[in-house]
Amino acid sequence: LNDSGGARIQEGIDSLAGYADVFQRNVEASGVVPQLSVIMGPCAGGAVYSPAITDFIMMVRDTSYMFVTGPEVVKTVTNEEVTQEELGGAKSHTSKSGVSHLAFDNDVEALKMTRELFDFLPLSNRDEAPKRPTEDSVDRADPTLDVIIPSDPNVPYDMATVVKKIVDDGDFYQIMPDYAKNIIVGFARIDGSTVGVVGNQPLVM
């Protein structure tokens, strides 16, 4: 959970050493355990590098920001006036830079959805992904799948709807829904087991 204004100048080299320790741990944990960052306030300076190299980044709209230097520094150096939101807000990072995977309206929703994402993931690279009980039969038929894809290849359809028809209980956790919208990526379950989903999105293509 990140809410940091970065290092203080008077801390000097000690603050840089502290950041180096954090980054080292990020690198050592990469590919070993899931690393999830939730940005719940301003995250600036050296503090922004650590979440940027984690696996998933969640932000809160209108209250969380990620940037190396703030608007005042940008104005001093380039004489360009930008707001915190334009420079590193949730909308910028979920739709333009691709740094953040998801954005939420408030802290409570961010924590709730982070828990839901974590529920799809294994505890480490030595563990299996969790399997959850479901009453959704693995061999059920869904006749709407026969007609949901139009016969005319020029007519778009929503691939996310197709995915929800197939997976357990229609539960599809989409990652980065606002970035590169011509592709959908996310997690779901089939017969209780976690599966990853990657697909073209004809609605946008």
CSV table of C-alpha atoms in Angstrom, one decimal:
chain,number,residue,atom,x,y,z
A,1,LEU,CA,0.0,0.0,0.0
A,2,ASN,CA,1.7,3.2,-1.2
A,3,ASP,CA,1.3,6.8,-0.1
A,4,SER,CA,4.7,8.5,-0.1
A,5,GLY,CA,6.0,11.9,-1.1
A,6,GLY,CA,9.5,10.4,-1.8
A,7,ALA,CA,12.7,11.0,0.0
A,8,ARG,CA,13.6,14.1,2.0
A,9,ILE,CA,16.7,16.0,0.7
A,10,GLN,CA,18.2,16.1,4.2
A,11,GLU,CA,18.2,12.3,4.4
A,12,GLY,CA,20.8,12.3,1.6
A,13,ILE,CA,22.5,9.1,0.6
A,14,ASP,CA,20.7,7.1,3.4
A,15,SER,CA,17.4,7.5,1.6
A,16,LEU,CA,18.9,6.2,-1.7
A,17,ALA,CA,20.3,3.2,0.2
A,18,GLY,CA,16.9,2.5,1.6
A,19,TYR,CA,15.3,2.6,-1.8
A,20,ALA,CA,18.1,0.3,-3.1
A,21,ASP,CA,17.1,-2.3,-0.5
A,22,VAL,CA,13.5,-2.1,-1.5
A,23,PHE,CA,14.3,-2.5,-5.2
A,24,GLN,CA,16.6,-5.4,-4.4
A,25,ARG,CA,13.7,-7.2,-2.7
A,26,ASN,CA,11.4,-6.5,-5.6
A,27,VAL,CA,13.9,-8.1,-8.0
A,28,GLU,CA,14.5,-11.1,-5.7
A,29,ALA,CA,10.7,-11.7,-5.4
A,30,SER,CA,10.0,-11.2,-9.1
A,31,GLY,CA,8.6,-14.4,-10.6
A,32,VAL,CA,8.7,-16.0,-7.1
A,33,VAL,CA,5.7,-14.5,-5.3
A,34,PRO,CA,2.9,-12.2,-6.7
A,35,GLN,CA,3.7,-8.6,-6.1
A,36,LEU,CA,0.7,-6.3,-5.9
A,37,SER,CA,0.8,-2.5,-5.3
A,38,VAL,CA,-2.1,-0.3,-4.4
A,39,ILE,CA,-1.4,3.4,-4.8
A,40,MET,CA,-3.7,5.2,-2.2
A,41,GLY,CA,-2.2,8.7,-2.3
A,42,PRO,CA,0.6,10.7,-3.9
A,43,CYS,CA,3.5,8.4,-4.8
A,44,ALA,CA,6.5,10.5,-6.0
A,45,GLY,CA,10.2,10.5,-6.4
A,46,GLY,CA,12.1,7.3,-5.5
A,47,ALA,CA,9.0,5.8,-3.9
A,48,VAL,CA,7.4,5.4,-7.4
A,49,TYR,CA,10.0,3.0,-8.8
A,50,SER,CA,9.2,0.1,-6.5
A,51,PRO,CA,5.5,-0.2,-7.4
A,52,ALA,CA,6.3,0.3,-11.1
A,53,ILE,CA,8.2,-3.0,-11.2
A,54,THR,CA,5.6,-5.0,-9.3
A,55,ASP,CA,3.2,-7.4,-11.1
A,56,PHE,CA,0.0,-5.5,-10.6
A,57,ILE,CA,-0.7,-1.8,-9.8
A,58,MET,CA,-4.0,-0.5,-8.6
A,59,MET,CA,-4.8,3.2,-8.3
A,60,VAL,CA,-7.6,5.3,-6.8
A,61,ARG,CA,-9.1,7.9,-9.0
A,62,ASP,CA,-8.6,11.6,-8.1
A,63,THR,CA,-6.5,10.8,-5.0
A,64,SER,CA,-3.6,8.7,-6.1
A,65,TYR,CA,-0.7,9.9,-8.3
A,66,MET,CA,2.5,8.3,-9.6
A,67,PHE,CA,5.3,10.5,-10.9
A,68,VAL,CA,9.1,10.9,-10.5
A,69,THR,CA,8.9,14.7,-10.2
A,70,GLY,CA,5.8,16.8,-9.5
A,71,PRO,CA,4.1,19.6,-11.4
A,72,GLU,CA,6.1,22.3,-9.8
A,73,VAL,CA,9.4,20.8,-10.9
A,74,VAL,CA,8.1,20.2,-14.4
A,75,LYS,CA,7.0,23.9,-14.6
A,76,THR,CA,10.4,25.1,-13.4
A,77,VAL,CA,12.3,23.0,-15.9
A,78,THR,CA,10.1,23.1,-19.0
A,79,ASN,CA,7.8,26.1,-18.2
A,80,GLU,CA,4.9,23.8,-18.9
A,81,GLU,CA,2.0,23.8,-16.5
A,82,VAL,CA,0.4,20.3,-15.8
A,83,THR,CA,-1.8,19.1,-13.1
A,84,GLN,CA,-1.0,16.1,-10.8
A,85,GLU,CA,-3.8,14.2,-12.6
A,86,GLU,CA,-2.4,14.9,-16.1
A,87,LEU,CA,1.1,14.0,-15.0
A,88,GLY,CA,0.5,10.8,-13.1
A,89,GLY,CA,-3.1,10.3,-12.2
A,90,ALA,CA,-5.1,7.1,-12.5
A,91,LYS,CA,-6.6,8.0,-15.8
A,92,SER,CA,-3.2,8.8,-17.3
A,93,HIS,CA,-1.6,5.5,-16.1
A,94,THR,CA,-4.5,3.2,-17.0
A,95,SER,CA,-5.3,4.6,-20.4
A,96,LYS,CA,-2.1,6.2,-21.8
A,97,SER,CA,1.2,5.0,-20.1
A,98,GLY,CA,-0.1,1.5,-19.2
A,99,VAL,CA,1.8,1.7,-15.9
A,100,SER,CA,-1.3,0.9,-13.8
A,101,HIS,CA,-3.5,-2.1,-14.4
A,102,LEU,CA,-6.7,-0.9,-12.8
A,103,ALA,CA,-8.3,2.2,-11.2
A,104,PHE,CA,-11.1,2.4,-8.7
A,105,ASP,CA,-13.4,5.1,-7.3
A,106,ASN,CA,-12.3,4.8,-3.6
A,107,ASP,CA,-9.9,3.1,-1.3
A,108,VAL,CA,-12.5,0.5,-0.1
A,109,GLU,CA,-13.3,-0.6,-3.7
A,110,ALA,CA,-9.5,-0.7,-4.5
A,111,LEU,CA,-8.8,-3.0,-1.5
A,112,LYS,CA,-11.9,-5.2,-2.3
A,113,MET,CA,-10.9,-5.7,-5.9
A,114,THR,CA,-7.3,-6.3,-5.0
A,115,ARG,CA,-8.4,-9.2,-2.7
A,116,GLU,CA,-10.4,-10.6,-5.6
A,117,LEU,CA,-7.4,-10.5,-7.9
A,118,PHE,CA,-5.2,-12.1,-5.3
A,119,ASP,CA,-7.7,-14.9,-5.0
A,120,PHE,CA,-6.9,-16.0,-8.6
A,121,LEU,CA,-3.1,-16.2,-7.9
A,122,PRO,CA,-0.9,-18.9,-6.4
A,123,LEU,CA,1.0,-18.0,-3.3
A,124,SER,CA,4.4,-18.6,-5.0
A,125,ASN,CA,5.9,-20.2,-8.1
A,126,ARG,CA,6.0,-23.5,-6.1
A,127,ASP,CA,2.3,-23.5,-5.5
A,128,GLU,CA,-0.7,-24.4,-7.6
A,129,ALA,CA,-3.2,-21.7,-8.3
A,130,PRO,CA,-6.1,-21.9,-5.9
A,131,LYS,CA,-9.1,-24.0,-6.9
A,132,ARG,CA,-12.5,-22.8,-5.7
A,133,PRO,CA,-15.7,-24.9,-5.4
A,134,THR,CA,-18.4,-24.1,-7.9
A,135,GLU,CA,-21.9,-25.3,-8.8
A,136,ASP,CA,-21.4,-24.2,-12.4
A,137,SER,CA,-21.0,-27.5,-14.3
A,138,VAL,CA,-18.0,-27.9,-16.5
A,139,ASP,CA,-20.0,-29.6,-19.2
A,140,ARG,CA,-23.0,-27.3,-19.2
A,141,ALA,CA,-24.3,-26.1,-22.6
A,142,ASP,CA,-25.0,-22.4,-23.5
A,143,PRO,CA,-27.0,-22.1,-26.6
A,144,THR,CA,-26.4,-18.4,-26.9
A,145,LEU,CA,-22.9,-19.2,-28.0
A,146,ASP,CA,-24.3,-20.5,-31.2
A,147,VAL,CA,-25.6,-17.0,-32.2
A,148,ILE,CA,-23.5,-14.5,-30.2
A,149,ILE,CA,-20.8,-14.4,-32.9
A,150,PRO,CA,-22.3,-12.9,-36.1
A,151,SER,CA,-21.9,-14.7,-39.4
A,152,ASP,CA,-20.8,-11.5,-41.0
A,153,PRO,CA,-17.1,-10.9,-40.2
A,154,ASN,CA,-17.6,-7.2,-40.5
A,155,VAL,CA,-20.1,-7.1,-37.6
A,156,PRO,CA,-18.4,-6.5,-34.2
A,157,TYR,CA,-19.3,-8.4,-31.1
A,158,ASP,CA,-18.1,-8.2,-27.4
A,159,MET,CA,-15.5,-10.9,-26.7
A,160,ALA,CA,-15.8,-10.2,-22.9
A,161,THR,CA,-19.4,-11.3,-23.2
A,162,VAL,CA,-18.3,-14.5,-24.9
A,163,VAL,CA,-15.7,-15.2,-22.2
A,164,LYS,CA,-18.3,-14.7,-19.4
A,165,LYS,CA,-20.6,-17.2,-21.1
A,166,ILE,CA,-17.9,-19.8,-20.9
A,167,VAL,CA,-16.2,-19.4,-17.5
A,168,ASP,CA,-17.5,-20.4,-14.1
A,169,ASP,CA,-20.4,-18.2,-12.8
A,170,GLY,CA,-19.7,-15.6,-15.5
A,171,ASP,CA,-16.8,-14.3,-13.4
A,172,PHE,CA,-14.2,-12.6,-15.5
A,173,TYR,CA,-11.6,-10.4,-13.8
A,174,GLN,CA,-10.3,-8.1,-16.6
A,175,ILE,CA,-6.9,-6.6,-16.3
A,176,MET,CA,-6.1,-3.2,-18.0
A,177,PRO,CA,-9.6,-2.7,-19.4
A,178,ASP,CA,-8.8,0.9,-20.4
A,179,TYR,CA,-5.4,0.3,-22.1
A,180,ALA,CA,-5.0,-1.2,-25.6
A,181,LYS,CA,-8.7,-1.9,-25.8
A,182,ASN,CA,-8.4,-4.0,-28.9
A,183,ILE,CA,-7.3,-6.9,-26.7
A,184,ILE,CA,-8.8,-8.3,-23.5
A,185,VAL,CA,-6.7,-9.9,-20.8
A,186,GLY,CA,-7.8,-11.2,-17.5
A,187,PHE,CA,-8.4,-14.1,-15.1
A,188,ALA,CA,-11.3,-16.5,-14.8
A,189,ARG,CA,-12.0,-20.0,-13.6
A,190,ILE,CA,-13.1,-23.2,-15.4
A,191,ASP,CA,-14.2,-26.1,-13.2
A,192,GLY,CA,-12.9,-24.1,-10.2
A,193,SER,CA,-9.3,-23.7,-11.6
A,194,THR,CA,-7.7,-20.4,-12.4
A,195,VAL,CA,-7.2,-19.7,-16.1
A,196,GLY,CA,-5.7,-16.8,-17.9
A,197,VAL,CA,-7.7,-15.2,-20.8
A,198,VAL,CA,-6.2,-13.3,-23.8
A,199,GLY,CA,-8.4,-12.5,-26.7
A,200,ASN,CA,-9.0,-10.0,-29.5
A,201,GLN,CA,-11.8,-7.5,-28.9
A,202,PRO,CA,-13.7,-7.0,-32.2
A,203,LEU,CA,-15.7,-4.2,-30.7
A,204,VAL,CA,-12.6,-2.0,-30.8
A,205,MET,CA,-10.7,-3.5,-33.8
